[in-house]
Amino acid sequence: MMKRKIKYGVIVGLSVLLCFPSSLRAQEKFPCWEFKIFGGFNIGGTSPLPLPEEIRSIDSFTPVLFAPHASLEVIRRLNRKWGVSVQLALDHKGFKVTDRVKNLHTEIEMNDEVYSGNFTGTNTTRIHNSYITLPVAATYRIDRRWELHAGAYLAYLYGADFKGSASDGYIRQGSPIGEKTIVDKAAFDFSEKQKPFDYGLLLAGEWTFYPRFACRGQIAWGLSPLFPSDFTGVPVNMYNIYGCLGITYRLN
């Protein structure tokens, strides 16, 4: 009886030893978990969709010169093709735009006085917001080099900067036929009026060009308006629509 137990034990032990190397090889080819660092730059804009008729022309558009994206990503591989990705990211998003507007309802400050009404003239807006972003996405590996990500994100606004100026025009207080006031140069600051959270959809593609390095491009399309519905300084819903291009480094 003892000999039989020893025999069974040897067989089980040999089976484990034989399977162990193959299990290691399988893990090397197909890790259950992956950890990546992603760094890049955001380019895009915060815009109403579609553009309202009050905006007659766009004279200039300039992306913010420093709008980095940095994130730590964890991927759970479900099989050789599919997985689930979670990121924790720091995002800077913004741009500067100058446009000509007619009868655009807004609030401006001029000569230490606040005017609320319909402005006609030149409007310059500068946005540079900072977010802590949590994207969650499904991943699909097409082959050894290409991978796709599709999902959603939730972002918290921890640094708000939404400022601008109005010039070379006039404002009619209260309504389009209200009292007319000439505007040579006025300013506005709606930074603290923005909503603290943003959410939207995320789509990304990644191409591996070296064993641990890959180039990634992604688009984050906001679905939440930048301002609450009861804020009248900006009469249209504005959404964050930004692309990001950068490099990922796989840690394991």
Short mmCIF file of N, CA and C in Angstrom, two decimals, residues 165-228:
data_model
loop_
_atom_site.label_atom_id
_atom_site.label_comp_id
_atom_site.label_asym_id
_atom_site.label_seq_id
_atom_site.Cartn_x
_atom_site.Cartn_y
_atom_site.Cartn_z
N SER A 165 -11.40 87.47 -23.86
CA SER A 165 -11.66 88.90 -24.02
C SER A 165 -12.67 89.13 -25.13
N ALA A 166 -13.32 90.28 -25.07
CA ALA A 166 -14.24 90.74 -26.12
C ALA A 166 -13.77 92.13 -26.54
N SER A 167 -13.74 92.37 -27.84
CA SER A 167 -13.21 93.65 -28.32
C SER A 167 -13.82 94.02 -29.66
N ASP A 168 -13.56 95.28 -30.05
CA ASP A 168 -13.94 95.78 -31.37
C ASP A 168 -15.41 95.54 -31.69
N GLY A 169 -16.29 95.88 -30.75
CA GLY A 169 -17.71 95.64 -31.00
C GLY A 169 -18.60 96.37 -30.01
N TYR A 170 -19.74 95.77 -29.73
CA TYR A 170 -20.69 96.36 -28.79
C TYR A 170 -21.52 95.26 -28.16
N ILE A 171 -22.15 95.60 -27.03
CA ILE A 171 -23.03 94.68 -26.34
C ILE A 171 -24.36 95.36 -26.08
N ARG A 172 -25.44 94.64 -26.32
CA ARG A 172 -26.79 95.14 -26.03
C ARG A 172 -27.28 94.40 -24.79
N GLN A 173 -27.47 95.14 -23.72
CA GLN A 173 -27.80 94.53 -22.45
C GLN A 173 -29.24 94.03 -22.43
N GLY A 174 -29.38 92.80 -21.92
CA GLY A 174 -30.70 92.23 -21.73
C GLY A 174 -31.27 91.50 -22.91
N SER A 175 -31.14 92.06 -24.12
CA SER A 175 -31.74 91.44 -25.31
C SER A 175 -31.05 92.01 -26.55
N PRO A 176 -31.32 91.42 -27.74
CA PRO A 176 -30.70 91.92 -28.98
C PRO A 176 -31.10 93.36 -29.33
N ILE A 177 -32.14 93.89 -28.68
CA ILE A 177 -32.55 95.26 -28.97
C ILE A 177 -32.40 96.15 -27.73
N GLY A 178 -31.62 95.67 -26.76
CA GLY A 178 -31.42 96.42 -25.53
C GLY A 178 -30.46 97.59 -25.72
N GLU A 179 -30.14 98.24 -24.62
CA GLU A 179 -29.25 99.39 -24.66
C GLU A 179 -27.87 99.00 -25.18
N LYS A 180 -27.35 99.79 -26.12
CA LYS A 180 -26.09 99.47 -26.80
C LYS A 180 -24.92 100.14 -26.08
N THR A 181 -23.89 99.34 -25.78
CA THR A 181 -22.68 99.86 -25.16
C THR A 181 -21.48 99.45 -26.01
N ILE A 182 -20.65 100.42 -26.38
CA ILE A 182 -19.45 100.13 -27.18
C ILE A 182 -18.43 99.38 -26.33
N VAL A 183 -17.86 98.34 -26.93
CA VAL A 183 -16.85 97.52 -26.26
C VAL A 183 -15.54 97.63 -27.02
N ASP A 184 -14.61 98.40 -26.46
CA ASP A 184 -13.27 98.45 -27.04
C ASP A 184 -12.42 97.26 -26.58
N LYS A 185 -12.47 97.00 -25.30
CA LYS A 185 -11.74 95.87 -24.72
C LYS A 185 -12.38 95.49 -23.40
N ALA A 186 -12.84 94.24 -23.31
CA ALA A 186 -13.43 93.73 -22.08
C ALA A 186 -12.89 92.33 -21.83
N ALA A 187 -13.13 91.83 -20.63
CA ALA A 187 -12.58 90.52 -20.27
C ALA A 187 -13.68 89.66 -19.64
N PHE A 188 -13.42 88.35 -19.63
CA PHE A 188 -14.30 87.43 -18.90
C PHE A 188 -13.46 86.29 -18.34
N ASP A 189 -13.94 85.73 -17.24
CA ASP A 189 -13.27 84.62 -16.58
C ASP A 189 -14.34 83.67 -16.05
N PHE A 190 -14.51 82.56 -16.76
CA PHE A 190 -15.52 81.57 -16.40
C PHE A 190 -14.89 80.31 -15.81
N SER A 191 -13.66 80.42 -15.33
CA SER A 191 -12.93 79.24 -14.85
C SER A 191 -13.70 78.50 -13.76
N GLU A 192 -14.20 79.24 -12.78
CA GLU A 192 -14.85 78.61 -11.64
C GLU A 192 -16.30 78.22 -11.91
N LYS A 193 -16.80 78.55 -13.09
CA LYS A 193 -18.18 78.20 -13.46
C LYS A 193 -18.28 76.80 -14.07
N GLN A 194 -17.15 76.20 -14.41
CA GLN A 194 -17.16 74.91 -15.07
C GLN A 194 -17.59 73.79 -14.12
N LYS A 195 -18.18 72.74 -14.69
CA LYS A 195 -18.56 71.58 -13.89
C LYS A 195 -17.32 70.81 -13.45
N PRO A 196 -17.34 70.22 -12.26
CA PRO A 196 -16.13 69.55 -11.76
C PRO A 196 -15.84 68.20 -12.43
N PHE A 197 -16.83 67.62 -13.13
CA PHE A 197 -16.63 66.31 -13.73
C PHE A 197 -16.92 66.34 -15.23
N ASP A 198 -16.19 65.50 -15.94
CA ASP A 198 -16.42 65.31 -17.37
C ASP A 198 -16.44 63.80 -17.63
N TYR A 199 -17.19 63.38 -18.64
CA TYR A 199 -17.20 61.97 -19.02
C TYR A 199 -17.44 61.88 -20.52
N GLY A 200 -17.06 60.74 -21.09
CA GLY A 200 -17.23 60.59 -22.53
C GLY A 200 -16.72 59.24 -23.02
N LEU A 201 -16.50 59.15 -24.32
CA LEU A 201 -16.09 57.92 -24.98
C LEU A 201 -14.61 57.99 -25.34
N LEU A 202 -13.99 56.82 -25.42
CA LEU A 202 -12.56 56.73 -25.71
C LEU A 202 -12.32 55.67 -26.77
N LEU A 203 -11.50 56.02 -27.75
CA LEU A 203 -11.10 55.07 -28.80
C LEU A 203 -9.61 55.24 -29.04
N ALA A 204 -8.87 54.12 -29.08
CA ALA A 204 -7.41 54.18 -29.23
C ALA A 204 -6.92 53.04 -30.10
N GLY A 205 -5.79 53.30 -30.75
CA GLY A 205 -5.09 52.28 -31.51
C GLY A 205 -3.61 52.30 -31.15
N GLU A 206 -3.01 51.12 -31.03
CA GLU A 206 -1.61 51.03 -30.60
C GLU A 206 -0.82 50.12 -31.54
N TRP A 207 0.37 50.58 -31.92
CA TRP A 207 1.25 49.83 -32.81
C TRP A 207 2.59 49.61 -32.14
N THR A 208 2.95 48.35 -31.92
CA THR A 208 4.21 48.01 -31.27
C THR A 208 5.33 48.03 -32.30
N PHE A 209 6.33 48.89 -32.05
CA PHE A 209 7.45 49.00 -32.99
C PHE A 209 8.75 48.45 -32.42
N TYR A 210 8.75 48.10 -31.12
CA TYR A 210 9.91 47.53 -30.45
C TYR A 210 9.36 46.67 -29.32
N PRO A 211 10.11 45.64 -28.85
CA PRO A 211 9.53 44.69 -27.90
C PRO A 211 8.69 45.30 -26.77
N ARG A 212 9.11 46.40 -26.15
CA ARG A 212 8.35 46.97 -25.05
C ARG A 212 7.75 48.34 -25.38
N PHE A 213 8.02 48.85 -26.55
CA PHE A 213 7.57 50.20 -26.91
C PHE A 213 6.51 50.15 -28.00
N ALA A 214 5.54 51.06 -27.88
CA ALA A 214 4.48 51.14 -28.88
C ALA A 214 4.07 52.60 -29.05
N CYS A 215 3.58 52.91 -30.22
CA CYS A 215 3.02 54.23 -30.52
C CYS A 215 1.51 54.14 -30.41
N ARG A 216 0.90 55.06 -29.66
CA ARG A 216 -0.54 55.03 -29.45
C ARG A 216 -1.18 56.36 -29.84
N GLY A 217 -2.29 56.27 -30.55
CA GLY A 217 -3.12 57.43 -30.83
C GLY A 217 -4.51 57.17 -30.28
N GLN A 218 -5.10 58.16 -29.59
CA GLN A 218 -6.42 57.97 -29.03
C GLN A 218 -7.24 59.25 -29.11
N ILE A 219 -8.55 59.07 -29.12
CA ILE A 219 -9.50 60.17 -29.16
C ILE A 219 -10.42 60.06 -27.95
N ALA A 220 -10.54 61.17 -27.21
CA ALA A 220 -11.46 61.25 -26.07
C ALA A 220 -12.56 62.26 -26.44
N TRP A 221 -13.78 61.78 -26.57
CA TRP A 221 -14.91 62.60 -27.02
C TRP A 221 -15.85 62.82 -25.85
N GLY A 222 -15.88 64.05 -25.34
CA GLY A 222 -16.70 64.36 -24.17
C GLY A 222 -18.18 64.35 -24.47
N LEU A 223 -18.97 63.86 -23.54
CA LEU A 223 -20.43 63.82 -23.66
C LEU A 223 -21.11 64.73 -22.65
N SER A 224 -20.34 65.30 -21.74
CA SER A 224 -20.89 66.18 -20.72
C SER A 224 -20.55 67.62 -21.05
N PRO A 225 -21.53 68.53 -21.09
CA PRO A 225 -21.23 69.95 -21.35
C PRO A 225 -20.28 70.52 -20.29
N LEU A 226 -19.47 71.46 -20.71
CA LEU A 226 -18.46 72.05 -19.82
C LEU A 226 -19.10 72.84 -18.68
N PHE A 227 -20.24 73.48 -18.95
CA PHE A 227 -20.89 74.34 -17.96
C PHE A 227 -22.25 73.77 -17.57
N PRO A 228 -22.71 74.04 -16.35
CA PRO A 228 -24.06 73.61 -15.96
C PRO A 228 -25.12 74.35 -16.76
#
